[in-house]
Amino acid sequence: MAPGGSILLLLILLLSALGAPALGDPGPLEDVVIDRYYIPKICLREVQMGDFIRYHYNGTFKDGKKFDSSYDRGATVAGVVGVGRLITGMDRGLQGMCVNERRHLIVPPHLGYGSIGVAGLIPPDATLYFDVVMLDIWNKNDKLQITTLSKPQHCNRTVENSDFVRYHYNGTLLDGTPFDSSYSKDSTYDTYVGTGWLIKGMDQALLGMCAGEKRSIIIPPFLAYGEKGYGTVIPPQASLVFSVLMVDFHNPKDSVFLEHLEVPESCKRRAVTGDFVRYHYNGTLMDGTLFDSSYSRNHTYNTYIGKGYIIPGMDQGLQGVCVGEKRRVVVPPHLAYGENGAGDKIPGSAVLIFDVHIIDFHNPADPVEMETVYRPEGCNVTTRDRDFVRYHYNCSLLDGTKLFSSHDYEKPQEVTLGTNKVIEGLNSGLLNMCAGERRVLIIPPHLGHGESGARGVPGSAVLRFEVELISMEEGVPEGYLFIWHGDPPANLYEQMDLNKDGEIPADEFSTFIKTQVAEGKGRLMPSSDPEKVIADMFRNQDRNQDGKITTEELKLKSDEDQEKIHEEL
């Protein structure tokens, strides 16, 4: 044995002889021995005198024999620290503990049950060993602890008493033990605030929240389920922790809320009840979840407003819109799909947000709207029905989308007015114009391409035409291809029979008509192809289609009309 070892042994024997305790036996403990063998990284609060606490423990003797356990009873222990309700050693040993901290306590007899013990359970002068885990700490002076985790940038309104709220939550005890979650039910928790339907702490904690806001809420027991707890999931005197996401809220007294995102500088007219509106929209819930979009279908939503064809909130929300306006319409559920929701995308009692872009609107009674951009001075002759006109045009939708333009072709557009060759609105818009005049025409769909639209033109679209009249030729009455400026010759057939052979072939007929036009005695129906007009006239007179006109076949249009009237009489 080394010299140092001999000296240590002698010291231990000497201390024993003098009555000092050996190193392996420390002797009677003066105070509680505390071993903090697990300390959580985050400790928001430590146990102090007068605090209410909940904890689990196992109680054993030195030899490991168990004399008591809260686990065996299936219930935590709840009490107040430092007021004499616990043995002194436990009162001291629990001081300064954090939630979820674990301690090993050694309590000497004089701080436990002393020389008397507990009959049949704890012998006199017993040293007690406790393994303790702290689960909950609170004080009767505590208030709600609310921490805002995130908040949307824009918040037009916050939760008030009597509002109906829809929110998601995770609920845990203070030690993190989960007791309930709306997410597990795949459904929000829906209720009124401030009307007694919630525990007091939650009624208070939800006030002032924005839609989309997240909060962490710690509720002391006296604002939760108190001494009774709730079922098997919430023990008596338990503090509750809620992580809350406010999905949406409304008040049964709410009306539609409008936010004007973009209003055109020029707004000549605003939509009213009975108007037919074409608009694009994105429909979302208040948390931003998209439930529908006209853009995804690449087709506007087309409907009458104020007549019950759409949800009441949109009927109201589209009143007063301008063409081109962008508007946000927030619709409470009682003006949308109510408590039942719609399909699998709109939950019950959901507030809906529509971001709309007005493409155009009209009323079935609307006429063509005309604006003269330029009119030449000294304009005495204007277009009339049956006139032949040449014009340039640009056609677009009211949102500026270009559709067609005559400038894309080599020459202007040509048409005889009143012959149903162009849409009715354009035909009327070209009347009473001077050569060189420019107009802007706004043509409602019932005077355009109607509900079905046309190639390149959406159904029920209002059209914008920029037109410029290039030239015009005086027309002839409907049904006529040629009219005399005066009375026709009395011996018309003889004059038309140029070679006097008793019949009029096509070349003689054509030569005669051209001569009358050249001498100003009559005029053809205006056309870009006069030869075709003359050929049609000849075909009409050559009734047996043998290539020549006889005296019996030649009849003036006026005479034919008189014969028809006579037959009808």
Coordinates of C-alpha atoms in Angstrom, one line a residue:
M1 CA 0.0 0.0 0.0
A2 CA 1.3 3.4 -0.8
P3 CA 2.1 5.8 2.0
G4 CA -0.7 8.2 0.9
G5 CA -3.2 5.4 1.1
S6 CA -2.1 4.5 4.7
I7 CA -2.6 8.1 5.9
L8 CA -6.1 8.3 4.4
L9 CA -7.2 5.1 6.1
L10 CA -5.8 6.3 9.5
L11 CA -7.8 9.6 9.0
I12 CA -11.0 7.7 8.4
L13 CA -10.5 5.5 11.5
L14 CA -9.7 8.5 13.6
L15 CA -12.8 10.3 12.5
S16 CA -14.8 7.2 13.4
A17 CA -13.3 6.9 16.8
L18 CA -14.1 10.5 17.5
G19 CA -17.7 9.9 16.6
A20 CA -17.6 11.7 13.3
P21 CA -19.7 10.1 10.5
A22 CA -17.8 8.0 8.0
L23 CA -17.6 9.3 4.4
G24 CA -20.1 6.7 3.1
D25 CA -22.7 7.8 5.7
P26 CA -23.3 11.6 5.8
G27 CA -25.5 11.3 8.9
P28 CA -28.8 13.2 9.5
L29 CA -29.7 15.7 6.8
E30 CA -30.2 19.3 7.9
D31 CA -32.2 20.3 4.8
V32 CA -33.8 18.9 1.7
V33 CA -31.3 17.5 -0.9
I34 CA -32.3 18.6 -4.4
D35 CA -31.0 17.0 -7.6
R36 CA -32.2 18.9 -10.6
Y37 CA -31.6 16.1 -13.0
Y38 CA -33.6 17.5 -15.9
I39 CA -34.0 21.2 -16.5
P40 CA -35.9 22.3 -19.7
K41 CA -34.1 24.7 -22.0
I42 CA -36.9 27.2 -21.8
C43 CA -38.2 28.2 -18.4
L44 CA -40.8 31.0 -18.6
R45 CA -41.6 30.8 -14.9
E46 CA -40.3 29.3 -11.7
V47 CA -42.4 28.1 -8.7
Q48 CA -42.6 30.7 -6.0
M49 CA -44.4 30.9 -2.6
G50 CA -48.1 31.1 -3.0
D51 CA -48.2 29.6 -6.5
F52 CA -50.7 26.9 -7.4
I53 CA -48.9 23.9 -8.9
R54 CA -49.7 20.5 -10.5
Y55 CA -47.1 17.8 -10.5
H56 CA -46.6 14.0 -10.6
Y57 CA -44.4 12.2 -8.2
N58 CA -43.2 8.8 -7.0
G59 CA -42.4 8.5 -3.2
T60 CA -40.0 5.8 -2.0
F61 CA -37.9 4.9 1.0
K62 CA -34.1 4.6 0.9
D63 CA -34.4 0.9 -0.1
G64 CA -36.5 1.8 -3.1
K65 CA -39.8 0.6 -1.6
K66 CA -42.6 2.7 -2.8
F67 CA -44.9 4.3 -0.3
D68 CA -47.0 6.6 -2.6
S69 CA -47.4 7.6 -6.2
S70 CA -49.6 10.0 -8.1
Y71 CA -49.1 7.9 -11.2
D72 CA -50.7 4.9 -9.5
R73 CA -53.8 7.0 -8.6
G74 CA -54.0 8.3 -12.2
A75 CA -54.3 11.9 -11.1
T76 CA -51.8 14.7 -10.7
V77 CA -51.4 16.5 -7.4
A78 CA -52.5 20.1 -7.2
G79 CA -51.9 22.5 -4.4
V80 CA -50.4 25.8 -3.2
V81 CA -46.7 26.1 -2.4
G82 CA -45.5 27.6 0.9
V83 CA -48.7 27.8 2.9
G84 CA -48.3 24.7 5.0
R85 CA -50.4 22.3 3.0
L86 CA -47.5 20.2 2.0
I87 CA -44.8 18.7 4.2
T88 CA -42.0 21.2 4.8
G89 CA -39.5 19.3 2.8
M90 CA -41.8 19.2 -0.3
D91 CA -42.6 22.9 0.1
R92 CA -38.9 23.7 0.0
G93 CA -38.0 21.1 -2.7
L94 CA -40.5 22.4 -5.2
Q95 CA -39.4 26.0 -4.9
G96 CA -37.9 27.4 -8.2
M97 CA -39.0 24.5 -10.4
C98 CA -39.9 25.1 -14.0
V99 CA -42.6 23.4 -15.9
N100 CA -41.4 20.0 -17.2
E101 CA -38.4 20.1 -14.8
R102 CA -37.6 16.9 -13.0
R103 CA -36.1 16.7 -9.5
H104 CA -35.0 14.0 -7.1
L105 CA -35.7 15.2 -3.6
I106 CA -34.3 13.6 -0.3
V107 CA -36.4 14.8 2.6
P108 CA -35.1 14.2 6.1
P109 CA -37.6 13.1 8.8
H110 CA -37.8 16.4 10.6
L111 CA -39.0 18.0 7.2
G112 CA -41.3 15.1 6.5
Y113 CA -43.4 13.2 9.0
G114 CA -40.9 13.3 11.9
S115 CA -40.8 10.8 14.7
I116 CA -44.5 10.0 14.4
G117 CA -44.7 9.0 10.7
V118 CA -48.0 8.0 9.2
A119 CA -49.6 4.9 10.6
G120 CA -49.4 1.9 8.3
L121 CA -47.6 3.9 5.6
I122 CA -44.5 5.8 6.8
P123 CA -42.6 4.7 9.8
P124 CA -41.2 7.2 12.4
D125 CA -38.0 9.0 11.5
A126 CA -38.2 7.9 7.8
T127 CA -36.2 9.7 5.2
L128 CA -38.3 10.2 2.1
Y129 CA -37.2 10.1 -1.5
F130 CA -39.3 11.8 -4.2
D131 CA -39.1 11.8 -8.0
V132 CA -41.1 14.9 -9.1
V133 CA -42.0 16.3 -12.5
M134 CA -43.6 19.8 -12.5
L135 CA -46.6 20.1 -14.9
D136 CA -48.2 23.4 -14.2
I137 CA -47.7 26.7 -12.4
W138 CA -50.1 29.5 -11.9
N139 CA -51.2 32.2 -9.5
K140 CA -54.6 33.6 -8.7
N141 CA -53.3 37.0 -9.8
D142 CA -52.3 35.7 -13.2
K143 CA -53.9 37.2 -16.3
L144 CA -54.1 35.9 -19.9
Q145 CA -50.8 35.6 -21.6
I146 CA -51.2 36.5 -25.3
T147 CA -48.4 36.3 -27.8
T148 CA -48.9 37.4 -31.4
L149 CA -47.0 34.9 -33.5
S150 CA -47.9 36.5 -36.9
K151 CA -50.3 39.1 -38.2
P152 CA -51.3 40.0 -41.8
Q153 CA -50.1 43.4 -43.1
H154 CA -53.7 44.5 -43.9
C155 CA -56.3 44.2 -41.3
N156 CA -59.5 46.2 -41.9
R157 CA -61.3 44.9 -38.9
T158 CA -60.6 42.9 -35.7
V159 CA -62.8 40.5 -33.7
E160 CA -65.3 42.1 -31.4
N161 CA -67.9 40.8 -28.9
S162 CA -70.9 39.1 -30.6
D163 CA -68.8 38.3 -33.7
F164 CA -69.1 34.8 -35.2
V165 CA -65.6 33.4 -35.5
R166 CA -64.0 30.4 -37.4
Y167 CA -60.6 29.4 -36.1
H168 CA -58.2 26.5 -36.0
Y169 CA -56.4 25.6 -32.8
N170 CA -54.1 23.2 -31.1
G171 CA -54.8 22.9 -27.3
T172 CA -52.2 21.6 -24.9
L173 CA -51.6 21.6 -21.2
L174 CA -48.8 23.7 -19.9
D175 CA -46.3 20.8 -20.0
G176 CA -47.1 20.3 -23.7
T177 CA -49.5 17.4 -23.4
P178 CA -52.1 17.8 -26.2
F179 CA -55.7 17.5 -25.3
D180 CA -57.6 18.7 -28.4
S181 CA -57.0 20.0 -32.0
S182 CA -59.4 21.3 -34.6
Y183 CA -56.9 20.2 -37.3
S184 CA -57.4 16.6 -36.3
K185 CA -61.1 17.1 -37.1
D186 CA -60.3 18.7 -40.4
S187 CA -62.7 21.5 -39.5
T188 CA -62.5 24.9 -37.9
Y189 CA -64.1 25.6 -34.5
D190 CA -67.0 27.9 -35.2
T191 CA -68.7 29.9 -32.5
Y192 CA -69.8 33.4 -31.2
V193 CA -67.4 35.4 -29.1
G194 CA -68.4 37.1 -25.9
T195 CA -71.7 35.4 -25.5
G196 CA -70.7 32.6 -23.0
W197 CA -70.2 29.9 -25.5
L198 CA -66.5 29.7 -24.8
I199 CA -64.4 29.5 -21.7
K200 CA -63.8 33.0 -20.3
G201 CA -60.2 33.1 -21.2
M202 CA -60.8 32.2 -24.8
D203 CA -63.7 34.7 -25.0
Q204 CA -61.2 37.4 -24.0
A205 CA -58.2 36.1 -25.9
L206 CA -59.9 36.2 -29.3
L207 CA -60.8 39.8 -29.1
G208 CA -58.8 42.1 -31.4
M209 CA -57.6 39.3 -33.7
C210 CA -57.4 39.9 -37.4
A211 CA -58.3 37.3 -40.0
G212 CA -55.2 35.3 -40.7
E213 CA -53.6 36.2 -37.3
K214 CA -51.8 33.6 -35.2
R215 CA -51.7 33.8 -31.4
S216 CA -50.3 31.7 -28.6
I217 CA -52.6 32.0 -25.6
I218 CA -52.0 30.8 -22.0
I219 CA -55.1 30.6 -19.9
P220 CA -55.0 30.1 -16.1
P221 CA -57.4 27.5 -14.7
F222 CA -59.8 30.0 -13.2
L223 CA -60.4 31.4 -16.7
A224 CA -60.6 27.8 -18.1
Y225 CA -62.1 24.7 -16.5
G226 CA -61.1 25.4 -12.9
E227 CA -61.3 22.9 -10.1
K228 CA -63.4 20.4 -12.1
G229 CA -61.3 20.2 -15.3
Y230 CA -63.0 18.7 -18.3
G231 CA -63.5 15.0 -18.8
T232 CA -60.4 12.9 -18.9
V233 CA -58.4 15.2 -21.0
I234 CA -58.1 18.4 -18.9
P235 CA -57.2 17.8 -15.2
P236 CA -58.5 20.0 -12.4
Q237 CA -56.6 23.3 -11.9
A238 CA -55.0 23.0 -15.3
S239 CA -53.6 25.9 -17.3
L240 CA -54.3 25.7 -21.0
V241 CA -52.2 26.7 -23.9
F242 CA -53.8 27.4 -27.3
S243 CA -52.2 28.0 -30.6
V244 CA -54.9 29.8 -32.5
L245 CA -55.2 30.7 -36.2
M246 CA -58.1 33.0 -36.9
V247 CA -59.6 31.9 -40.3
D248 CA -62.4 34.4 -40.6
F249 CA -65.1 36.2 -38.6
H250 CA -68.2 38.2 -39.2
N251 CA -71.1 39.7 -37.4
P252 CA -74.7 38.7 -38.2
K253 CA -75.4 42.4 -38.7
D254 CA -72.6 42.8 -41.2
S255 CA -73.3 44.0 -44.7
V256 CA -71.1 43.7 -47.8
F257 CA -67.7 45.4 -47.4
L258 CA -66.3 47.0 -50.5
E259 CA -62.7 48.0 -51.3
H260 CA -62.1 50.0 -54.4
L261 CA -58.8 48.7 -55.7
E262 CA -58.7 50.5 -59.0
V263 CA -61.3 52.9 -60.5
P264 CA -60.9 54.3 -64.0
E265 CA -60.5 58.1 -64.2
S266 CA -63.3 58.2 -66.7
C267 CA -66.5 56.5 -65.6
K268 CA -69.5 57.7 -67.7
R269 CA -71.9 55.2 -66.3
R270 CA -72.1 52.9 -63.3
A271 CA -73.9 49.5 -63.2
V272 CA -77.4 49.3 -61.7
T273 CA -80.0 46.7 -61.1
G274 CA -81.0 45.0 -64.3
D275 CA -77.7 45.5 -66.0
F276 CA -75.9 42.5 -67.5
V277 CA -72.3 42.4 -66.3
R278 CA -69.3 40.5 -67.6
Y279 CA -66.4 40.2 -65.1
H280 CA -63.5 38.2 -64.1
Y281 CA -62.9 37.2 -60.5
N282 CA -60.9 35.3 -58.0
G283 CA -62.8 33.9 -55.1
T284 CA -61.0 33.2 -51.8
L285 CA -61.7 32.5 -48.2
M286 CA -60.3 35.0 -45.7
D287 CA -57.2 32.9 -45.1
G288 CA -56.4 33.3 -48.8
T289 CA -57.6 29.8 -49.9
L290 CA -58.7 30.0 -53.5
F291 CA -62.1 28.3 -54.0
D292 CA -63.0 29.5 -57.5
S293 CA -61.6 31.7 -60.4
S294 CA -63.0 32.7 -63.7
Y295 CA -59.4 33.2 -65.0
S296 CA -58.8 29.4 -64.6
R297 CA -61.7 28.8 -67.0
N298 CA -60.5 31.6 -69.4
H299 CA -64.0 32.9 -69.5
T300 CA -65.7 35.8 -67.9
Y301 CA -68.6 35.3 -65.5
N302 CA -71.7 36.8 -67.2
T303 CA -74.9 37.6 -65.3
Y304 CA -77.6 40.1 -64.5
I305 CA -77.1 42.0 -61.2
G306 CA -79.8 42.8 -58.6
K307 CA -82.1 40.1 -59.9
G308 CA -81.2 37.1 -57.8
Y309 CA -79.1 35.2 -60.3
I310 CA -76.1 35.4 -58.0
I311 CA -75.6 35.3 -54.2
P312 CA -77.1 38.4 -52.5
G313 CA -73.7 39.7 -51.5
M314 CA -72.5 39.9 -55.0
D315 CA -75.8 41.3 -56.2
Q316 CA -75.1 44.2 -53.8
G317 CA -71.3 44.3 -54.3
L318 CA -71.5 44.9 -58.1
Q319 CA -73.8 47.8 -57.8
G320 CA -72.2 51.0 -59.0
V321 CA -69.2 49.4 -60.7
C322 CA -67.5 51.1 -63.7
V323 CA -66.2 49.4 -66.8
G324 CA -62.6 48.5 -66.1
E325 CA -62.9 48.8 -62.3
K326 CA -61.2 46.4 -60.0
R327 CA -63.0 45.9 -56.7
R328 CA -62.8 43.7 -53.7
V329 CA -66.1 42.5 -52.3
V330 CA -66.2 40.9 -48.9
V331 CA -69.3 38.9 -48.4
P332 CA -70.5 37.6 -44.9
P333 CA -72.0 34.1 -44.9
H334 CA -75.6 35.2 -44.4
L335 CA -75.3 37.0 -47.8
A336 CA -73.4 34.1 -49.4
Y337 CA -73.8 30.3 -48.7
G338 CA -74.8 30.5 -45.1
E339 CA -74.2 27.8 -42.5
N340 CA -74.1 25.0 -45.0
G341 CA -71.5 26.3 -47.3
A342 CA -71.2 25.0 -50.9
G343 CA -69.6 21.9 -52.1
D344 CA -66.3 20.8 -50.7
K345 CA -64.5 24.1 -51.2
I346 CA -66.7 26.6 -49.3
P347 CA -67.1 25.7 -45.7
G348 CA -70.2 26.5 -43.7
S349 CA -70.4 30.1 -42.2
A350 CA -67.4 31.2 -44.4
V351 CA -66.8 34.8 -45.3
L352 CA -66.0 35.1 -49.0
I353 CA -63.7 37.5 -50.7
F354 CA -64.1 38.3 -54.4
D355 CA -61.5 40.3 -56.3
V356 CA -63.4 41.3 -59.4
H357 CA -62.4 43.0 -62.7
I358 CA -65.3 44.5 -64.6
I359 CA -64.9 43.8 -68.3
D360 CA -68.1 45.5 -69.5
F361 CA -71.8 45.8 -68.7
H362 CA -74.9 46.9 -70.6
N363 CA -78.6 47.0 -70.3
P364 CA -80.9 45.1 -72.7
A365 CA -82.6 48.5 -73.4
D366 CA -79.3 50.2 -74.3
P367 CA -79.1 51.9 -77.7
V368 CA -75.8 52.4 -79.6
E369 CA -73.8 55.0 -77.9
M370 CA -72.3 57.4 -80.4
E371 CA -69.5 60.0 -80.0
T372 CA -68.5 62.2 -82.9
V373 CA -64.7 62.6 -82.8
Y374 CA -64.5 64.7 -86.0
R375 CA -67.0 66.1 -88.4
P376 CA -65.9 68.1 -91.5
E377 CA -67.1 71.7 -91.9
G378 CA -69.8 72.3 -94.5
C379 CA -71.2 68.8 -94.2
N380 CA -74.5 68.9 -96.2
V381 CA -74.9 65.3 -97.4
T382 CA -75.0 62.4 -94.9
T383 CA -75.5 58.7 -95.2
R384 CA -79.0 57.2 -95.4
D385 CA -80.4 53.7 -95.5
R386 CA -79.5 51.9 -98.7
D387 CA -76.4 54.0 -99.4
F388 CA -73.2 52.3 -100.4
V389 CA -70.4 53.3 -98.0
R390 CA -66.7 52.7 -97.7
Y391 CA -65.3 53.1 -94.2
H392 CA -62.3 52.2 -92.0
Y393 CA -62.8 50.7 -88.5
N394 CA -61.0 49.4 -85.4
C395 CA -63.0 47.1 -83.2
S396 CA -62.1 46.2 -79.6
L397 CA -63.7 45.1 -76.4
L398 CA -64.2 47.7 -73.7
D399 CA -61.2 46.4 -71.8
G400 CA -59.0 47.5 -74.7
T401 CA -58.6 44.0 -76.2
K402 CA -58.2 44.4 -80.0
L403 CA -60.4 42.3 -82.2
F404 CA -60.5 43.4 -85.8
S405 CA -59.3 46.3 -88.0
S406 CA -60.0 47.2 -91.6
H407 CA -56.5 48.6 -91.7
D408 CA -55.2 45.1 -91.8
Y409 CA -56.6 44.8 -95.3
E410 CA -55.7 46.5 -98.6
K411 CA -58.9 48.6 -98.9
P412 CA -61.6 49.9 -96.7
Q413 CA -64.7 48.0 -95.7
E414 CA -67.7 48.3 -98.1
V415 CA -71.3 47.8 -97.4
T416 CA -74.8 48.8 -98.5
L417 CA -76.5 50.1 -95.4
G418 CA -79.7 48.4 -94.4
T419 CA -79.0 45.1 -96.2
N420 CA -78.1 43.1 -93.0
K421 CA -74.5 42.7 -94.1
V422 CA -73.1 44.2 -90.8
I423 CA -74.3 44.0 -87.2
E424 CA -77.3 46.2 -86.5
G425 CA -75.4 48.5 -84.1
L426 CA -72.7 49.2 -86.7
N427 CA -75.3 49.8 -89.4
S428 CA -77.1 52.4 -87.3
G429 CA -73.8 53.9 -86.2
L430 CA -72.9 54.6 -89.9
L431 CA -76.1 56.5 -90.6
N432 CA -76.2 60.3 -90.9
M433 CA -72.4 60.5 -91.3
C434 CA -70.5 62.8 -93.6
A435 CA -67.6 61.6 -95.8
G436 CA -64.5 62.1 -93.6
E437 CA -66.4 62.0 -90.3
R438 CA -65.0 59.9 -87.4
R439 CA -67.1 58.4 -84.7
V440 CA -66.7 56.1 -81.7
L441 CA -69.5 53.6 -81.3
I442 CA -70.3 51.6 -78.2
I443 CA -72.5 48.7 -79.3
P444 CA -74.3 46.5 -76.8
P445 CA -74.5 42.8 -77.5
H446 CA -78.1 42.7 -78.5
L447 CA -77.2 45.1 -81.3
G448 CA -73.9 43.2 -81.9
H449 CA -73.2 39.5 -81.8
G450 CA -75.6 38.6 -79.0
E451 CA -75.2 36.0 -76.3
S452 CA -73.4 33.5 -78.6
G453 CA -70.8 35.9 -79.9
A454 CA -68.9 35.2 -83.1
R455 CA -65.5 34.0 -84.1
G456 CA -63.1 36.0 -82.0
V457 CA -65.9 37.8 -80.2
P458 CA -67.0 36.6 -76.7
G459 CA -70.7 36.0 -76.0
S460 CA -72.6 39.1 -74.6
A461 CA -69.6 41.3 -75.3
V462 CA -70.0 45.1 -75.6
L463 CA -68.0 46.3 -78.7
R464 CA -66.2 49.5 -79.3
F465 CA -65.8 50.7 -82.9
E466 CA -63.7 53.6 -84.1
V467 CA -65.1 54.3 -87.6
E468 CA -64.1 56.8 -90.3
L469 CA -66.4 57.2 -93.3
I470 CA -64.2 57.3 -96.5
S471 CA -66.9 57.8 -99.1
M472 CA -70.5 57.1 -99.9
E473 CA -72.8 56.6 -102.9
E474 CA -76.5 57.3 -103.0
G475 CA -78.4 54.1 -102.8
V476 CA -81.6 52.8 -104.3
P477 CA -84.8 51.6 -102.6
E478 CA -84.9 48.1 -101.2
G479 CA -85.6 45.5 -103.9
Y480 CA -84.3 47.8 -106.7
L481 CA -81.1 47.3 -108.6
F482 CA -81.6 50.4 -110.8
I483 CA -83.9 53.5 -110.6
W484 CA -84.8 56.2 -113.1
H485 CA -84.1 59.8 -112.2
G486 CA -87.2 60.7 -114.1
D487 CA -89.9 58.8 -116.0
P488 CA -88.6 55.9 -118.0
P489 CA -88.9 56.1 -121.8
A490 CA -92.4 55.2 -123.1
N491 CA -90.9 52.9 -125.8
L492 CA -88.3 51.3 -123.4
Y493 CA -88.1 48.0 -125.2
E494 CA -87.5 49.5 -128.6
Q495 CA -84.7 51.7 -127.3
M496 CA -83.2 48.8 -125.4
D497 CA -83.3 46.7 -128.6
L498 CA -80.2 48.4 -130.2
N499 CA -80.0 46.3 -133.4
K500 CA -83.8 46.2 -133.8
D501 CA -84.0 42.4 -134.2
G502 CA -86.9 42.0 -131.7
E503 CA -84.8 40.6 -128.9
I504 CA -82.4 42.0 -126.3
P505 CA -79.3 39.9 -125.4
A506 CA -77.1 40.5 -122.4
D507 CA -74.6 42.8 -124.2
E508 CA -77.4 45.1 -125.6
F509 CA -79.0 45.3 -122.1
S510 CA -75.6 46.1 -120.5
T511 CA -74.8 48.8 -123.1
F512 CA -78.2 50.4 -122.7
I513 CA -78.1 50.5 -118.8
K514 CA -74.5 51.9 -118.8
T515 CA -75.6 54.6 -121.3
Q516 CA -78.5 55.7 -119.0
V517 CA -76.1 55.9 -116.0
A518 CA -73.5 57.9 -118.0
E519 CA -76.2 60.4 -119.2
G520 CA -77.5 60.8 -115.7
K521 CA -81.0 59.4 -116.5
G522 CA -80.8 56.7 -113.8
R523 CA -78.5 55.0 -111.4
L524 CA -77.5 51.5 -110.4
M525 CA -77.6 50.1 -106.9
P526 CA -74.1 51.2 -105.8
S527 CA -71.6 48.4 -105.6
S528 CA -67.9 47.7 -106.0
D529 CA -68.9 45.6 -109.0
P530 CA -71.4 47.4 -111.3
E531 CA -71.1 44.6 -113.9
K532 CA -72.5 42.1 -111.4
V533 CA -75.4 44.4 -110.6
I534 CA -76.3 44.7 -114.4
A535 CA -75.9 40.9 -114.8
D536 CA -78.4 40.4 -111.9
M537 CA -80.8 42.9 -113.5
F538 CA -80.6 41.0 -116.8
R539 CA -81.2 37.6 -115.1
N540 CA -84.3 39.1 -113.4
Q541 CA -85.7 40.1 -116.8
D542 CA -84.7 37.0 -118.7
R543 CA -87.5 35.1 -117.0
N544 CA -87.1 31.9 -119.0
Q545 CA -83.3 32.1 -118.8
D546 CA -82.8 31.6 -122.5
G547 CA -80.2 34.4 -122.8
K548 CA -82.4 37.1 -124.3
I549 CA -85.3 39.3 -123.1
T550 CA -88.5 39.5 -125.1
T551 CA -91.2 42.2 -125.0
E552 CA -93.4 39.9 -122.8
E553 CA -90.5 39.4 -120.3
L554 CA -89.5 43.1 -119.8
K555 CA -91.2 44.7 -116.9
L556 CA -90.3 47.6 -114.7
K557 CA -90.0 46.9 -111.0
S558 CA -92.7 49.5 -110.3
D559 CA -95.1 47.7 -112.6
E560 CA -94.3 44.3 -111.0
D561 CA -95.0 45.8 -107.5
Q562 CA -98.3 47.2 -108.8
E563 CA -99.2 43.7 -110.2
K564 CA -98.5 42.1 -106.8
I565 CA -100.7 44.6 -105.0
H566 CA -103.5 44.0 -107.5
E567 CA -103.2 40.2 -107.0
E568 CA -103.3 40.7 -103.2
L569 CA -106.4 42.8 -103.5

